[in-house]
Amino acid sequence: MSTVLITGAATGIGNLTARALARAGHRVYASMRAPGTRNAAPAEELHRLAGAERLDLNVVELDVASQESADRAVAAVLEDAGALDVVIHNAGHLVTGYVEAFTAEEIAHLVDVNTLGVQRLNRAALPHLRGQGSGTLLYVGSTIPVTTPPFLGPYVVSKAAMDSLALVTSYEVAPLGIETVIVMPGAFTEGTDHFPKAGRPADATGVTAGYRVLDPLVARNEQATESLFTPGTQADPSVVAEEITRILSLPFGERPLRSVVDLTNSLVEQANSAVLEARADFVRRMGFGEVLHVTRA
């Protein structure tokens, strides 16, 4: 079994995944901001679960907006466990609103959390993974780079950027024995704090007035999302945790580059297949085919 560090484990998919992996026998370090204060309740609940079920489930502090915090978290895992095999990038934040209403600084802040947070943790963890010649970077991305829904503009930008960062990083780490997996969850209308805690532009009164004609569409955005599901479907994000657990049970070299967990039947897998073929052909014709497949170091 693997030693796993996962970000954003206080709630939602991250919390569910930490529990599922620990129950599957992995040594899990569930990271979150401020486990002693703002996230004291979820941290304590994970500690309680670890004791009650005798799980190797640990809590570590990690703020993806800080390189120093990422460095400390990885160092703490290595000091405690003596190993690190899997990094799961899950932390993220959602915002909603008309794109023009957000300042450039607000969009930059979202990209800082959702995209550059990944880079910070990779910079902290990759020296160790490169040194041992093995490891897995697993990104909890989104189907959004394919589906591109309206009224979530800055979030779409940040998740698409994260997806691209994961891909270009995979080229460079694959020849060094490090696998990349991008799990792409679709929309989920229950079981996460994404929509209830979604951010909005701080000062958008004047701008939003100019888009008043679109307000009826925005008002039914959540209803429109729910209409994508087949009637009777339980849009429970635990299926994402189950898929991540399944993937990490696979042998080296058999873990997929992408895995779609989408209950809205949005043709994402078909789109991925077409893009993968085009991308692989392009890279091979450049003479760089070896970066497309992980090589055991």
Short mmCIF file of C-alpha atoms in Angstrom, two decimals:
data_model
loop_
_atom_site.label_atom_id
_atom_site.label_comp_id
_atom_site.label_asym_id
_atom_site.label_seq_id
_atom_site.Cartn_x
_atom_site.Cartn_y
_atom_site.Cartn_z
CA MET A 1 0.00 0.00 0.00
CA SER A 2 1.03 3.61 -0.56
CA THR A 3 1.74 6.65 1.55
CA VAL A 4 -0.63 9.33 0.28
CA LEU A 5 -0.78 13.08 0.81
CA ILE A 6 -4.07 14.71 -0.21
CA THR A 7 -4.97 18.39 -0.20
CA GLY A 8 -8.32 19.94 0.64
CA ALA A 9 -9.36 17.06 2.87
CA ALA A 10 -11.50 19.01 5.33
CA THR A 11 -14.67 18.55 3.29
CA GLY A 12 -16.18 17.13 0.12
CA ILE A 13 -14.28 14.91 -2.29
CA GLY A 14 -11.00 15.31 -0.42
CA ASN A 15 -12.49 14.20 2.88
CA LEU A 16 -14.31 11.26 1.28
CA THR A 17 -11.16 10.20 -0.56
CA ALA A 18 -9.00 10.34 2.57
CA ARG A 19 -11.44 8.05 4.37
CA ALA A 20 -11.80 5.64 1.44
CA LEU A 21 -8.04 5.29 0.91
CA ALA A 22 -7.37 4.76 4.61
CA ARG A 23 -10.04 2.06 4.72
CA ALA A 24 -8.38 0.44 1.70
CA GLY A 25 -5.17 0.13 3.70
CA HIS A 26 -3.16 3.14 2.54
CA ARG A 27 -1.28 5.40 4.94
CA VAL A 28 -3.09 8.70 4.39
CA TYR A 29 -2.11 12.24 5.31
CA ALA A 30 -5.24 14.36 4.97
CA SER A 31 -4.16 17.96 4.68
CA MET A 32 -6.15 21.12 5.24
CA ARG A 33 -5.73 24.71 6.29
CA ALA A 34 -5.74 25.53 10.01
CA PRO A 35 -6.65 22.11 11.46
CA GLY A 36 -6.33 23.57 14.94
CA THR A 37 -8.76 26.45 14.42
CA ARG A 38 -11.10 26.96 11.44
CA ASN A 39 -10.98 23.29 10.47
CA ALA A 40 -10.72 21.87 13.97
CA ALA A 41 -14.03 20.00 13.68
CA PRO A 42 -13.21 18.02 10.50
CA ALA A 43 -9.67 17.38 11.76
CA GLU A 44 -11.00 15.98 15.02
CA GLU A 45 -13.53 13.85 13.16
CA LEU A 46 -10.75 12.28 11.07
CA HIS A 47 -8.72 11.63 14.22
CA ARG A 48 -11.79 10.02 15.82
CA LEU A 49 -12.39 7.86 12.74
CA ALA A 50 -8.75 6.75 12.67
CA GLY A 51 -8.98 5.61 16.28
CA ALA A 52 -12.38 3.96 16.01
CA GLU A 53 -11.51 1.99 12.86
CA ARG A 54 -7.78 1.61 13.50
CA LEU A 55 -6.89 3.42 10.28
CA ASP A 56 -3.54 4.92 9.34
CA LEU A 57 -5.25 8.26 8.78
CA ASN A 58 -3.38 11.39 9.82
CA VAL A 59 -4.05 15.12 9.62
CA VAL A 60 -1.42 17.58 8.45
CA GLU A 61 -1.61 21.33 7.94
CA LEU A 62 -1.19 22.55 4.37
CA ASP A 63 -2.22 25.82 2.74
CA VAL A 64 -1.71 25.49 -1.02
CA ALA A 65 -1.43 29.28 -1.30
CA SER A 66 1.92 29.11 0.54
CA GLN A 67 5.12 27.47 -0.73
CA GLU A 68 6.45 27.38 2.83
CA SER A 69 3.34 25.54 4.00
CA ALA A 70 3.63 23.01 1.16
CA ASP A 71 7.29 22.45 1.97
CA ARG A 72 6.52 21.93 5.67
CA ALA A 73 3.70 19.49 4.95
CA VAL A 74 5.82 17.29 2.69
CA ALA A 75 8.69 17.39 5.20
CA ALA A 76 6.29 16.40 8.00
CA VAL A 77 5.00 13.42 6.00
CA LEU A 78 8.51 12.26 5.17
CA GLU A 79 9.64 12.65 8.78
CA ASP A 80 6.64 10.75 10.13
CA ALA A 81 6.23 8.04 7.48
CA GLY A 82 9.68 7.92 5.92
CA ALA A 83 7.99 7.72 2.52
CA LEU A 84 5.71 9.49 0.08
CA ASP A 85 4.28 7.66 -2.91
CA VAL A 86 1.16 9.51 -4.03
CA VAL A 87 0.26 13.20 -4.09
CA ILE A 88 -3.42 13.96 -4.64
CA HIS A 89 -4.15 17.53 -5.73
CA ASN A 90 -7.72 18.15 -4.63
CA ALA A 91 -7.89 21.57 -2.95
CA GLY A 92 -9.87 24.16 -4.85
CA HIS A 93 -12.41 26.95 -4.66
CA LEU A 94 -15.47 27.79 -6.78
CA VAL A 95 -16.68 31.24 -7.80
CA THR A 96 -19.79 32.25 -9.71
CA GLY A 97 -20.73 35.44 -11.51
CA TYR A 98 -20.35 37.36 -14.75
CA VAL A 99 -16.73 37.39 -15.90
CA GLU A 100 -16.57 41.17 -16.36
CA ALA A 101 -17.66 41.65 -12.76
CA PHE A 102 -14.44 40.09 -11.43
CA THR A 103 -11.33 42.21 -11.21
CA ALA A 104 -8.17 40.81 -12.71
CA GLU A 105 -6.84 40.51 -9.16
CA GLU A 106 -9.80 38.38 -8.09
CA ILE A 107 -9.29 36.02 -11.02
CA ALA A 108 -5.56 35.92 -10.29
CA HIS A 109 -6.32 34.92 -6.69
CA LEU A 110 -8.51 32.03 -7.85
CA VAL A 111 -5.81 30.84 -10.27
CA ASP A 112 -3.31 31.15 -7.42
CA VAL A 113 -5.33 28.69 -5.32
CA ASN A 114 -6.66 26.30 -7.97
CA THR A 115 -3.64 26.19 -10.29
CA LEU A 116 -0.53 27.56 -8.64
CA GLY A 117 -1.34 25.64 -5.48
CA VAL A 118 -0.70 22.51 -7.53
CA GLN A 119 2.66 23.88 -8.65
CA ARG A 120 3.67 24.69 -5.08
CA LEU A 121 2.97 21.18 -3.85
CA ASN A 122 4.66 19.60 -6.86
CA ARG A 123 7.77 21.66 -6.17
CA ALA A 124 7.72 20.41 -2.60
CA ALA A 125 7.07 16.74 -3.42
CA LEU A 126 8.82 16.10 -6.73
CA PRO A 127 12.41 16.22 -5.43
CA HIS A 128 11.55 13.22 -3.24
CA LEU A 129 9.62 11.38 -5.95
CA ARG A 130 12.39 11.99 -8.48
CA GLY A 131 14.97 10.82 -6.00
CA GLN A 132 13.23 7.49 -5.46
CA GLY A 133 12.43 7.11 -9.16
CA SER A 134 8.73 6.43 -8.63
CA GLY A 135 5.48 8.00 -7.54
CA THR A 136 2.06 9.14 -8.68
CA LEU A 137 0.68 12.64 -9.12
CA LEU A 138 -3.10 12.42 -9.09
CA TYR A 139 -5.05 15.55 -9.94
CA VAL A 140 -8.73 15.97 -9.09
CA GLY A 141 -9.61 18.11 -12.06
CA SER A 142 -12.99 18.61 -13.69
CA THR A 143 -14.96 17.91 -16.85
CA ILE A 144 -15.19 21.71 -17.16
CA PRO A 145 -12.30 22.08 -19.67
CA VAL A 146 -14.51 20.05 -22.05
CA THR A 147 -18.03 21.13 -21.10
CA THR A 148 -17.26 24.82 -20.30
CA PRO A 149 -20.53 25.79 -18.59
CA PRO A 150 -21.58 29.47 -18.46
CA PHE A 151 -21.54 31.77 -15.44
CA LEU A 152 -18.52 30.10 -13.81
CA GLY A 153 -15.91 31.89 -15.93
CA PRO A 154 -12.95 32.38 -13.56
CA TYR A 155 -13.40 28.88 -12.15
CA VAL A 156 -13.40 27.40 -15.66
CA VAL A 157 -10.20 29.29 -16.43
CA SER A 158 -8.47 28.06 -13.28
CA LYS A 159 -9.45 24.40 -13.75
CA ALA A 160 -8.47 24.43 -17.43
CA ALA A 161 -5.10 25.91 -16.45
CA MET A 162 -4.64 23.23 -13.80
CA ASP A 163 -5.43 20.54 -16.37
CA SER A 164 -2.83 21.92 -18.76
CA LEU A 165 -0.27 22.20 -15.98
CA ALA A 166 -0.84 18.55 -15.09
CA LEU A 167 -0.33 17.49 -18.71
CA VAL A 168 2.85 19.42 -19.41
CA THR A 169 4.29 18.29 -16.07
CA SER A 170 3.50 14.69 -17.01
CA TYR A 171 5.80 14.96 -20.04
CA GLU A 172 8.75 15.77 -17.82
CA VAL A 173 8.13 13.37 -14.95
CA ALA A 174 7.06 10.27 -16.93
CA PRO A 175 10.62 9.39 -18.05
CA LEU A 176 11.66 9.66 -14.37
CA GLY A 177 9.22 6.96 -13.20
CA ILE A 178 6.39 9.22 -12.03
CA GLU A 179 2.85 8.50 -13.19
CA THR A 180 0.19 11.14 -13.81
CA VAL A 181 -3.55 10.59 -13.34
CA ILE A 182 -6.17 13.26 -13.98
CA VAL A 183 -9.54 12.38 -12.48
CA MET A 184 -12.30 14.47 -14.04
CA PRO A 185 -15.43 14.70 -11.89
CA GLY A 186 -18.56 16.05 -13.51
CA ALA A 187 -21.14 18.17 -11.73
CA PHE A 188 -22.29 17.13 -8.25
CA THR A 189 -25.23 18.84 -6.59
CA GLU A 190 -24.87 17.29 -3.16
CA GLY A 191 -22.18 16.17 -0.74
CA THR A 192 -19.76 19.08 -1.22
CA ASP A 193 -19.47 22.69 -0.03
CA HIS A 194 -18.61 23.90 -3.53
CA PHE A 195 -21.80 25.78 -4.37
CA PRO A 196 -22.87 26.81 -0.83
CA LYS A 197 -19.44 28.37 -0.23
CA ALA A 198 -18.87 29.68 -3.76
CA GLY A 199 -17.25 33.09 -3.99
CA ARG A 200 -18.63 36.05 -5.90
CA PRO A 201 -17.13 39.28 -7.19
CA ALA A 202 -16.63 41.74 -4.35
CA ASP A 203 -17.93 44.89 -6.06
CA ALA A 204 -20.04 44.02 -9.08
CA THR A 205 -23.19 46.15 -8.74
CA GLY A 206 -22.58 48.36 -11.74
CA VAL A 207 -21.34 45.56 -13.97
CA THR A 208 -24.08 43.07 -13.14
CA ALA A 209 -26.74 45.65 -13.97
CA GLY A 210 -25.45 45.62 -17.51
CA TYR A 211 -26.12 41.88 -17.74
CA ARG A 212 -29.63 42.02 -16.31
CA VAL A 213 -31.04 40.34 -19.41
CA LEU A 214 -29.14 37.19 -18.41
CA ASP A 215 -30.30 37.15 -14.79
CA PRO A 216 -33.15 34.66 -15.47
CA LEU A 217 -30.59 32.19 -16.83
CA VAL A 218 -28.34 32.62 -13.82
CA ALA A 219 -31.29 32.22 -11.46
CA ARG A 220 -31.97 28.73 -12.76
CA ASN A 221 -28.32 27.69 -13.08
CA GLU A 222 -28.48 25.10 -10.29
CA GLN A 223 -31.79 23.76 -11.60
CA ALA A 224 -30.28 23.57 -15.07
CA THR A 225 -27.35 21.57 -13.71
CA GLU A 226 -29.66 19.16 -11.92
CA SER A 227 -31.58 18.64 -15.18
CA LEU A 228 -28.46 17.05 -16.69
CA PHE A 229 -28.86 13.98 -14.49
CA THR A 230 -31.05 11.06 -15.41
CA PRO A 231 -34.08 11.15 -13.09
CA GLY A 232 -33.40 9.20 -9.93
CA THR A 233 -29.62 9.62 -10.11
CA GLN A 234 -27.95 10.21 -6.76
CA ALA A 235 -25.26 12.81 -7.50
CA ASP A 236 -23.09 11.70 -4.61
CA PRO A 237 -19.36 12.59 -4.86
CA SER A 238 -18.40 9.42 -3.00
CA VAL A 239 -18.15 7.81 -6.45
CA VAL A 240 -15.09 9.99 -7.08
CA ALA A 241 -13.43 8.69 -3.92
CA GLU A 242 -14.26 5.15 -5.01
CA GLU A 243 -12.69 5.72 -8.43
CA ILE A 244 -9.52 7.19 -6.96
CA THR A 245 -9.27 4.20 -4.63
CA ARG A 246 -9.74 1.83 -7.58
CA ILE A 247 -7.08 3.60 -9.64
CA LEU A 248 -4.51 3.47 -6.84
CA SER A 249 -5.12 -0.26 -6.49
CA LEU A 250 -3.90 -0.80 -10.07
CA PRO A 251 -0.30 -1.90 -10.76
CA PHE A 252 2.39 0.51 -11.92
CA GLY A 253 1.92 1.44 -15.56
CA GLU A 254 -1.76 0.48 -15.66
CA ARG A 255 -3.19 3.62 -14.10
CA PRO A 256 -5.03 5.73 -16.69
CA LEU A 257 -3.92 9.22 -17.64
CA ARG A 258 -7.55 10.34 -17.42
CA SER A 259 -10.60 8.97 -15.67
CA VAL A 260 -14.00 10.62 -16.07
CA VAL A 261 -16.48 10.37 -13.18
CA ASP A 262 -19.49 12.05 -14.73
CA LEU A 263 -23.13 11.29 -14.00
CA THR A 264 -24.45 13.86 -16.47
CA ASN A 265 -23.72 11.89 -19.68
CA SER A 266 -21.81 14.80 -21.21
CA LEU A 267 -19.68 13.01 -23.83
CA VAL A 268 -16.47 13.97 -22.05
CA GLU A 269 -14.80 10.60 -22.62
CA GLN A 270 -15.38 10.87 -26.37
CA ALA A 271 -13.87 14.35 -26.40
CA ASN A 272 -10.89 13.17 -24.35
CA SER A 273 -10.27 10.32 -26.76
CA ALA A 274 -10.15 12.63 -29.76
CA VAL A 275 -7.85 15.13 -28.03
CA LEU A 276 -5.55 12.36 -26.76
CA GLU A 277 -5.12 11.02 -30.28
CA ALA A 278 -4.32 14.47 -31.69
CA ARG A 279 -1.94 15.35 -28.86
CA ALA A 280 -0.07 12.04 -29.00
CA ASP A 281 0.31 12.30 -32.77
CA PHE A 282 1.65 15.85 -32.48
CA VAL A 283 4.17 14.96 -29.77
CA ARG A 284 5.33 11.82 -31.60
CA ARG A 285 5.84 13.73 -34.84
CA MET A 286 8.05 16.13 -32.87
CA GLY A 287 10.19 13.11 -31.97
CA PHE A 288 9.27 13.21 -28.27
CA GLY A 289 7.19 10.05 -28.03
CA GLU A 290 9.03 8.83 -24.94
CA VAL A 291 7.44 11.55 -22.78
CA LEU A 292 3.98 10.09 -23.39
CA HIS A 293 4.58 6.94 -21.31
CA VAL A 294 5.83 6.50 -17.80
CA THR A 295 9.11 4.61 -17.54
CA ARG A 296 10.13 2.76 -14.44
CA ALA A 297 13.35 4.38 -13.29
#
